PDB file of C-alpha atoms in Angstrom:
ATOM      1  CA  GLU A 183      67.093  42.981  45.055  1.00 93.00           C
ATOM      2  CA  VAL A 184      70.446  44.220  43.841  1.00 95.00           C
ATOM      3  CA  GLN A 185      69.982  47.185  41.544  1.00 97.00           C
ATOM      4  CA  LEU A 186      72.136  49.783  39.810  1.00 98.00           C
ATOM      5  CA  LEU A 187      70.428  52.774  38.188  1.00 98.00           C
ATOM      6  CA  GLU A 188      72.429  55.187  36.049  1.00 98.00           C
ATOM      7  CA  SER A 189      71.417  58.737  35.178  1.00 98.00           C
ATOM      8  CA  GLY A 190      72.926  61.980  33.971  1.00 98.00           C
ATOM      9  CA  GLY A 191      73.576  61.204  30.331  1.00 98.00           C
ATOM     10  CA  GLY A 192      72.575  63.505  27.511  1.00 98.00           C
ATOM     11  CA  LEU A 193      73.646  65.503  24.488  1.00 98.00           C
ATOM     12  CA  VAL A 194      76.654  67.775  24.988  1.00 98.00           C
ATOM     13  CA  GLN A 195      78.912  69.750  22.686  1.00 98.00           C
ATOM     14  CA  PRO A 196      82.583  68.855  22.281  1.00 98.00           C
ATOM     15  CA  GLY A 197      84.535  70.287  25.201  1.00 98.00           C
ATOM     16  CA  GLY A 198      81.531  70.106  27.490  1.00 98.00           C
ATOM     17  CA  SER A 199      80.934  68.220  30.726  1.00 98.00           C
ATOM     18  CA  LEU A 200      78.441  65.805  32.225  1.00 98.00           C
ATOM     19  CA  ARG A 201      78.164  64.188  35.645  1.00 98.00           C
ATOM     20  CA  LEU A 202      76.931  60.611  35.516  1.00 98.00           C
ATOM     21  CA  SER A 203      75.399  59.001  38.586  1.00 98.00           C
ATOM     22  CA  CYS A 204      74.732  55.401  39.551  1.00 98.00           C
ATOM     23  CA  ALA A 205      72.386  54.789  42.472  1.00 98.00           C
ATOM     24  CA  VAL A 206      72.855  51.386  44.056  1.00 98.00           C
ATOM     25  CA  SER A 207      70.706  49.252  46.321  1.00 97.00           C
ATOM     26  CA  GLY A 208      70.517  45.699  47.570  1.00 96.00           C
ATOM     27  CA  PHE A 209      74.115  45.193  48.707  1.00 96.00           C
ATOM     28  CA  ILE A 210      76.612  46.719  51.139  1.00 97.00           C
ATOM     29  CA  PHE A 211      77.964  49.518  48.947  1.00 97.00           C
ATOM     30  CA  THR A 212      81.055  50.132  51.071  1.00 96.00           C
ATOM     31  CA  ASN A 213      82.285  46.530  50.717  1.00 97.00           C
ATOM     32  CA  TYR A 214      82.941  46.582  46.981  1.00 98.00           C
ATOM     33  CA  ALA A 215      84.847  48.457  44.357  1.00 98.00           C
ATOM     34  CA  MET A 216      82.741  49.953  41.583  1.00 98.00           C
ATOM     35  CA  THR A 217      83.487  50.589  37.960  1.00 98.00           C
ATOM     36  CA  TRP A 218      82.310  52.296  34.759  1.00 98.00           C
ATOM     37  CA  VAL A 219      82.354  50.574  31.367  1.00 98.00           C
ATOM     38  CA  ARG A 220      81.247  52.171  28.098  1.00 98.00           C
ATOM     39  CA  GLN A 221      80.084  50.923  24.735  1.00 98.00           C
ATOM     40  CA  ALA A 222      80.177  53.099  21.639  1.00 98.00           C
ATOM     41  CA  PRO A 223      77.323  52.552  19.156  1.00 98.00           C
ATOM     42  CA  GLY A 224      77.765  49.180  17.467  1.00 97.00           C
ATOM     43  CA  LYS A 225      81.107  48.568  19.192  1.00 98.00           C
ATOM     44  CA  GLY A 226      82.479  46.426  21.999  1.00 98.00           C
ATOM     45  CA  LEU A 227      82.962  47.032  25.696  1.00 98.00           C
ATOM     46  CA  GLU A 228      85.610  49.467  26.936  1.00 98.00           C
ATOM     47  CA  TRP A 229      86.580  49.757  30.595  1.00 98.00           C
ATOM     48  CA  VAL A 230      86.671  53.407  31.695  1.00 98.00           C
ATOM     49  CA  ALA A 231      87.390  53.780  35.407  1.00 98.00           C
ATOM     50  CA  ALA A 232      87.184  52.108  38.804  1.00 98.00           C
ATOM     51  CA  ILE A 233      87.203  53.109  42.447  1.00 98.00           C
ATOM     52  CA  SER A 234      88.071  51.064  45.518  1.00 98.00           C
ATOM     53  CA  ALA A 235      85.551  50.194  48.205  1.00 98.00           C
ATOM     54  CA  SER A 236      86.765  52.993  50.471  1.00 97.00           C
ATOM     55  CA  GLY A 237      87.102  55.479  47.638  1.00 96.00           C
ATOM     56  CA  GLY A 238      90.761  55.912  48.468  1.00 97.00           C
ATOM     57  CA  SER A 239      92.073  54.502  45.198  1.00 98.00           C
ATOM     58  CA  THR A 240      90.985  55.290  41.666  1.00 98.00           C
ATOM     59  CA  PHE A 241      91.979  53.804  38.323  1.00 98.00           C
ATOM     60  CA  TYR A 242      91.475  55.103  34.780  1.00 98.00           C
ATOM     61  CA  ALA A 243      91.815  54.033  31.190  1.00 98.00           C
ATOM     62  CA  ASP A 244      94.454  55.995  29.316  1.00 98.00           C
ATOM     63  CA  SER A 245      91.740  57.320  26.976  1.00 98.00           C
ATOM     64  CA  VAL A 246      90.016  59.243  29.807  1.00 98.00           C
ATOM     65  CA  MET A 247      92.880  59.942  32.206  1.00 98.00           C
ATOM     66  CA  GLY A 248      92.945  63.607  33.205  1.00 98.00           C
ATOM     67  CA  ARG A 249      89.463  64.259  31.796  1.00 98.00           C
ATOM     68  CA  PHE A 250      87.193  61.946  33.823  1.00 98.00           C
ATOM     69  CA  THR A 251      86.951  61.615  37.598  1.00 98.00           C
ATOM     70  CA  ILE A 252      85.305  58.717  39.397  1.00 98.00           C
ATOM     71  CA  SER A 253      84.004  59.147  42.937  1.00 98.00           C
ATOM     72  CA  ARG A 254      81.525  57.624  45.349  1.00 98.00           C
ATOM     73  CA  ASP A 255      79.301  58.825  48.186  1.00 98.00           C
ATOM     74  CA  SER A 256      78.688  56.065  50.710  1.00 96.00           C
ATOM     75  CA  SER A 257      75.997  58.053  52.535  1.00 96.00           C
ATOM     76  CA  LYS A 258      73.986  58.291  49.316  1.00 97.00           C
ATOM     77  CA  HIS A 259      74.920  54.826  47.981  1.00 97.00           C
ATOM     78  CA  THR A 260      75.868  56.516  44.741  1.00 98.00           C
ATOM     79  CA  LEU A 261      78.727  56.232  42.267  1.00 98.00           C
ATOM     80  CA  PHE A 262      79.678  59.174  40.073  1.00 98.00           C
ATOM     81  CA  LEU A 263      81.638  59.826  36.905  1.00 98.00           C
ATOM     82  CA  GLN A 264      82.499  63.436  36.198  1.00 98.00           C
ATOM     83  CA  THR A 265      83.267  63.722  32.496  1.00 98.00           C
ATOM     84  CA  ASN A 266      85.068  66.877  31.306  1.00 98.00           C
ATOM     85  CA  SER A 267      86.571  67.996  27.993  1.00 98.00           C
ATOM     86  CA  LEU A 268      84.276  65.579  26.211  1.00 98.00           C
ATOM     87  CA  ARG A 269      85.177  64.496  22.696  1.00 98.00           C
ATOM     88  CA  VAL A 270      83.081  63.050  19.887  1.00 98.00           C
ATOM     89  CA  ASP A 271      84.695  59.642  20.491  1.00 98.00           C
ATOM     90  CA  ASP A 272      83.378  59.645  24.088  1.00 98.00           C
ATOM     91  CA  THR A 273      79.899  59.072  22.641  1.00 98.00           C
ATOM     92  CA  ALA A 274      78.696  55.817  24.172  1.00 98.00           C
ATOM     93  CA  LEU A 275      76.336  54.018  26.489  1.00 98.00           C
ATOM     94  CA  TYR A 276      77.932  54.226  29.937  1.00 98.00           C
ATOM     95  CA  TYR A 277      77.353  51.337  32.338  1.00 98.00           C
ATOM     96  CA  CYS A 278      78.153  51.229  36.028  1.00 98.00           C
ATOM     97  CA  ALA A 279      78.951  47.835  37.482  1.00 98.00           C
ATOM     98  CA  LYS A 280      79.609  46.279  40.855  1.00 98.00           C
ATOM     99  CA  VAL A 281      82.990  44.585  41.267  1.00 98.00           C
ATOM    100  CA  THR A 282      83.174  41.245  43.054  1.00 98.00           C
ATOM    101  CA  GLY A 283      85.987  42.445  45.323  1.00 97.00           C
ATOM    102  CA  ASP A 284      88.011  45.521  46.180  1.00 96.00           C
ATOM    103  CA  TRP A 285      89.757  45.863  42.817  1.00 96.00           C
ATOM    104  CA  THR A 286      92.033  42.916  43.339  1.00 95.00           C
ATOM    105  CA  ARG A 287      93.391  40.386  40.898  1.00 96.00           C
ATOM    106  CA  GLY A 288      90.629  37.977  39.869  1.00 94.00           C
ATOM    107  CA  ASP A 289      87.717  40.343  40.327  1.00 97.00           C
ATOM    108  CA  ALA A 290      84.804  40.347  37.903  1.00 98.00           C
ATOM    109  CA  PHE A 291      81.908  42.706  37.202  1.00 98.00           C
ATOM    110  CA  ASP A 292      78.925  40.772  38.501  1.00 98.00           C
ATOM    111  CA  ILE A 293      76.084  43.294  38.560  1.00 98.00           C
ATOM    112  CA  TRP A 294      75.458  45.896  35.837  1.00 98.00           C
ATOM    113  CA  GLY A 295      73.066  48.780  35.429  1.00 98.00           C
ATOM    114  CA  GLN A 296      71.152  49.411  32.222  1.00 98.00           C
ATOM    115  CA  GLY A 297      73.341  52.332  31.225  1.00 98.00           C
ATOM    116  CA  THR A 298      73.013  56.020  30.420  1.00 98.00           C
ATOM    117  CA  VAL A 299      73.673  57.452  26.958  1.00 98.00           C
ATOM    118  CA  VAL A 300      76.238  60.187  26.417  1.00 98.00           C
ATOM    119  CA  THR A 301      76.220  61.856  23.000  1.00 98.00           C
ATOM    120  CA  VAL A 302      78.955  64.356  22.165  1.00 98.00           C
ATOM    121  CA  SER A 303      78.124  66.329  19.056  1.00 98.00           C
ATOM    122  CA  SER A 304      78.080  69.872  17.763  1.00 96.00           C
TER     123      SER A 304
ATOM    124  CA  ASP B 175      98.904  46.877  28.583  1.00 95.00           C
ATOM    125  CA  ILE B 176      97.857  43.267  27.976  1.00 96.00           C
ATOM    126  CA  GLN B 177      95.860  42.776  24.782  1.00 96.00           C
ATOM    127  CA  MET B 178      93.009  40.308  24.406  1.00 97.00           C
ATOM    128  CA  THR B 179      92.223  38.771  21.032  1.00 97.00           C
ATOM    129  CA  GLN B 180      88.947  36.924  20.551  1.00 98.00           C
ATOM    130  CA  SER B 181      88.066  34.625  17.687  1.00 98.00           C
ATOM    131  CA  PRO B 182      86.020  34.291  15.686  1.00 98.00           C
ATOM    132  CA  SER B 183      84.443  37.753  15.594  1.00 98.00           C
ATOM    133  CA  SER B 184      81.193  36.112  14.553  1.00 98.00           C
ATOM    134  CA  LEU B 185      79.808  32.661  13.923  1.00 98.00           C
ATOM    135  CA  SER B 186      76.596  31.066  12.710  1.00 97.00           C
ATOM    136  CA  ALA B 187      75.279  27.993  14.451  1.00 97.00           C
ATOM    137  CA  SER B 188      72.113  25.981  14.865  1.00 96.00           C
ATOM    138  CA  VAL B 189      70.161  25.141  17.990  1.00 96.00           C
ATOM    139  CA  GLY B 190      71.764  22.092  19.558  1.00 97.00           C
ATOM    140  CA  ASP B 191      75.240  22.749  18.155  1.00 97.00           C
ATOM    141  CA  ARG B 192      78.342  22.796  20.291  1.00 98.00           C
ATOM    142  CA  VAL B 193      80.016  26.199  20.038  1.00 98.00           C
ATOM    143  CA  THR B 194      83.486  27.272  21.115  1.00 98.00           C
ATOM    144  CA  ILE B 195      84.930  30.769  21.346  1.00 98.00           C
ATOM    145  CA  THR B 196      88.591  31.449  21.990  1.00 98.00           C
ATOM    146  CA  CYS B 197      90.407  34.296  23.677  1.00 98.00           C
ATOM    147  CA  ARG B 198      94.150  34.826  23.625  1.00 98.00           C
ATOM    148  CA  ALA B 199      96.102  37.130  25.920  1.00 98.00           C
ATOM    149  CA  SER B 200      99.263  38.882  24.747  1.00 97.00           C
ATOM    150  CA  GLN B 201     101.050  37.561  27.842  1.00 97.00           C
ATOM    151  CA  SER B 202     100.328  35.006  30.535  1.00 97.00           C
ATOM    152  CA  ILE B 203      97.442  35.909  32.837  1.00 96.00           C
ATOM    153  CA  SER B 204      97.252  32.605  34.732  1.00 96.00           C
ATOM    154  CA  ASN B 205      93.504  31.894  35.103  1.00 97.00           C
ATOM    155  CA  TYR B 206      92.437  35.531  35.548  1.00 98.00           C
ATOM    156  CA  LEU B 207      89.904  35.560  32.758  1.00 98.00           C
ATOM    157  CA  ASN B 208      86.163  36.293  32.780  1.00 98.00           C
ATOM    158  CA  TRP B 209      83.447  35.761  30.176  1.00 98.00           C
ATOM    159  CA  TYR B 210      80.320  37.875  29.655  1.00 98.00           C
ATOM    160  CA  GLN B 211      77.202  37.509  27.520  1.00 98.00           C
ATOM    161  CA  GLN B 212      75.422  40.521  26.055  1.00 98.00           C
ATOM    162  CA  LYS B 213      72.075  40.404  24.320  1.00 98.00           C
ATOM    163  CA  PRO B 214      70.919  43.273  22.074  1.00 96.00           C
ATOM    164  CA  GLY B 215      69.781  46.272  24.083  1.00 96.00           C
ATOM    165  CA  LYS B 216      70.787  44.682  27.362  1.00 98.00           C
ATOM    166  CA  ALA B 217      73.641  45.051  29.814  1.00 98.00           C
ATOM    167  CA  PRO B 218      76.389  42.427  29.849  1.00 98.00           C
ATOM    168  CA  LYS B 219      75.961  39.438  32.147  1.00 98.00           C
ATOM    169  CA  LEU B 220      78.781  37.628  33.919  1.00 98.00           C
ATOM    170  CA  LEU B 221      78.949  33.955  32.856  1.00 98.00           C
ATOM    171  CA  ILE B 222      82.340  32.622  33.907  1.00 98.00           C
ATOM    172  CA  TYR B 223      85.010  33.959  36.267  1.00 98.00           C
ATOM    173  CA  GLY B 224      88.459  32.641  37.039  1.00 98.00           C
ATOM    174  CA  ALA B 225      88.553  31.038  33.571  1.00 98.00           C
ATOM    175  CA  SER B 226      86.346  28.104  34.560  1.00 98.00           C
ATOM    176  CA  SER B 227      84.039  28.955  37.484  1.00 98.00           C
ATOM    177  CA  LEU B 228      80.382  29.212  36.587  1.00 98.00           C
ATOM    178  CA  GLN B 229      78.607  32.288  37.949  1.00 98.00           C
ATOM    179  CA  SER B 230      75.568  31.489  40.072  1.00 97.00           C
ATOM    180  CA  GLY B 231      72.447  30.946  37.993  1.00 97.00           C
ATOM    181  CA  VAL B 232      74.263  30.340  34.710  1.00 98.00           C
ATOM    182  CA  PRO B 233      73.216  27.110  32.946  1.00 98.00           C
ATOM    183  CA  SER B 234      75.687  24.241  33.056  1.00 98.00           C
ATOM    184  CA  ARG B 235      75.846  24.053  29.247  1.00 98.00           C
ATOM    185  CA  PHE B 236      78.305  26.961  29.522  1.00 98.00           C
ATOM    186  CA  SER B 237      81.877  26.089  30.464  1.00 98.00           C
ATOM    187  CA  GLY B 238      85.242  27.786  30.444  1.00 98.00           C
ATOM    188  CA  SER B 239      88.741  26.437  30.234  1.00 98.00           C
ATOM    189  CA  GLY B 240      92.316  27.504  29.744  1.00 98.00           C
ATOM    190  CA  SER B 241      95.237  29.029  31.540  1.00 98.00           C
ATOM    191  CA  GLY B 242      98.201  31.167  30.677  1.00 97.00           C
ATOM    192  CA  THR B 243      97.443  32.831  27.354  1.00 98.00           C
ATOM    193  CA  ASP B 244      94.770  30.663  25.720  1.00 98.00           C
ATOM    194  CA  PHE B 245      91.176  30.355  26.893  1.00 98.00           C
ATOM    195  CA  THR B 246      87.950  28.841  25.590  1.00 98.00           C
ATOM    196  CA  LEU B 247      84.264  29.413  26.250  1.00 98.00           C
ATOM    197  CA  ALA B 248      82.121  26.456  25.221  1.00 98.00           C
ATOM    198  CA  ILE B 249      78.378  26.091  24.903  1.00 98.00           C
ATOM    199  CA  SER B 250      77.603  22.387  24.823  1.00 97.00           C
ATOM    200  CA  SER B 251      74.184  22.557  23.175  1.00 96.00           C
ATOM    201  CA  LEU B 252      73.208  25.966  21.843  1.00 97.00           C
ATOM    202  CA  GLN B 253      69.771  27.167  22.922  1.00 96.00           C
ATOM    203  CA  PRO B 254      67.661  29.921  21.319  1.00 95.00           C
ATOM    204  CA  GLU B 255      68.347  32.252  24.245  1.00 96.00           C
ATOM    205  CA  ASP B 256      72.123  31.872  23.754  1.00 97.00           C
ATOM    206  CA  PHE B 257      72.241  33.913  20.567  1.00 93.00           C
ATOM    207  CA  ALA B 258      74.155  36.941  21.763  1.00 98.00           C
ATOM    208  CA  THR B 259      77.589  38.546  21.780  1.00 98.00           C
ATOM    209  CA  TYR B 260      80.234  37.120  24.100  1.00 98.00           C
ATOM    210  CA  TYR B 261      83.217  38.979  25.536  1.00 98.00           C
ATOM    211  CA  CYS B 262      86.276  37.803  27.394  1.00 98.00           C
ATOM    212  CA  GLN B 263      87.946  40.104  29.923  1.00 98.00           C
ATOM    213  CA  LEU B 264      91.234  39.823  31.753  1.00 97.00           C
ATOM    214  CA  SER B 265      91.194  40.257  35.528  1.00 96.00           C
ATOM    215  CA  TYR B 266      94.950  39.987  35.995  1.00 94.00           C
ATOM    216  CA  SER B 267      95.846  43.650  35.962  1.00 95.00           C
ATOM    217  CA  THR B 268      94.631  47.176  35.269  1.00 95.00           C
ATOM    218  CA  PRO B 269      93.329  47.939  32.691  1.00 97.00           C
ATOM    219  CA  PRO B 270      90.912  44.968  32.732  1.00 98.00           C
ATOM    220  CA  THR B 271      90.778  44.807  28.947  1.00 97.00           C
ATOM    221  CA  PHE B 272      87.865  43.219  27.097  1.00 98.00           C
ATOM    222  CA  GLY B 273      88.224  41.153  23.977  1.00 98.00           C
ATOM    223  CA  GLY B 274      86.609  42.424  20.810  1.00 98.00           C
ATOM    224  CA  GLY B 275      83.562  40.189  21.142  1.00 98.00           C
ATOM    225  CA  THR B 276      82.084  37.198  19.318  1.00 98.00           C
ATOM    226  CA  LYS B 277      78.596  37.479  17.894  1.00 98.00           C
ATOM    227  CA  VAL B 278      76.766  34.150  17.846  1.00 98.00           C
ATOM    228  CA  GLU B 279      74.040  34.182  15.204  1.00 96.00           C
ATOM    229  CA  ILE B 280      71.383  31.741  14.104  1.00 88.00           C
ATOM    230  CA  LYS B 281      72.249  29.656  11.061  1.00 88.00           C
TER     231      LYS B 281
END
């Protein structure tokens, strides 16, 4: 069974950091790009970051560029999102998702985890 | 960046109704458009990719159409389990922007 399981969320003060993880199983991790999408309370979906199948290419939303870093460990079948300099408006449910290809035109996000909550508050 | 505008933002409908949701891109994206369904407290689910291709396991009452800048998601006969929020998403370029969502509620 294909499964994505996020962890690492929590309550952090503005300016703080968290490292989110997404453990994957049920598919060949190294064949697909992976991505993070977030959803602020009561709001819509916002794409955050993506990483190619090999990990050699990364992509970021302007809102997190320079503060967040996406990475992956193929030996551990795990996707990461290092979040630094967190702001109140980063408060959201963070989902990891499997991409249908290697971050090419036409890709979709076909498998999603259940998300991990990040709350940034003083 | 390409902007995606969904309409309506919400609608009320009855079981058995035909429902349509539209999504407009700020520039042509060919057929690089995906649709997702999200139920309360759940992760989004891929329904349609490539504007009109049905994801495996999705009921045939869902269909997608359009090309260029204007796209439509249709539900031919609304079922109780279809009450949810629907999002379009472009897959033409980075960032893969989502539309603002359409909440389908019970009339």
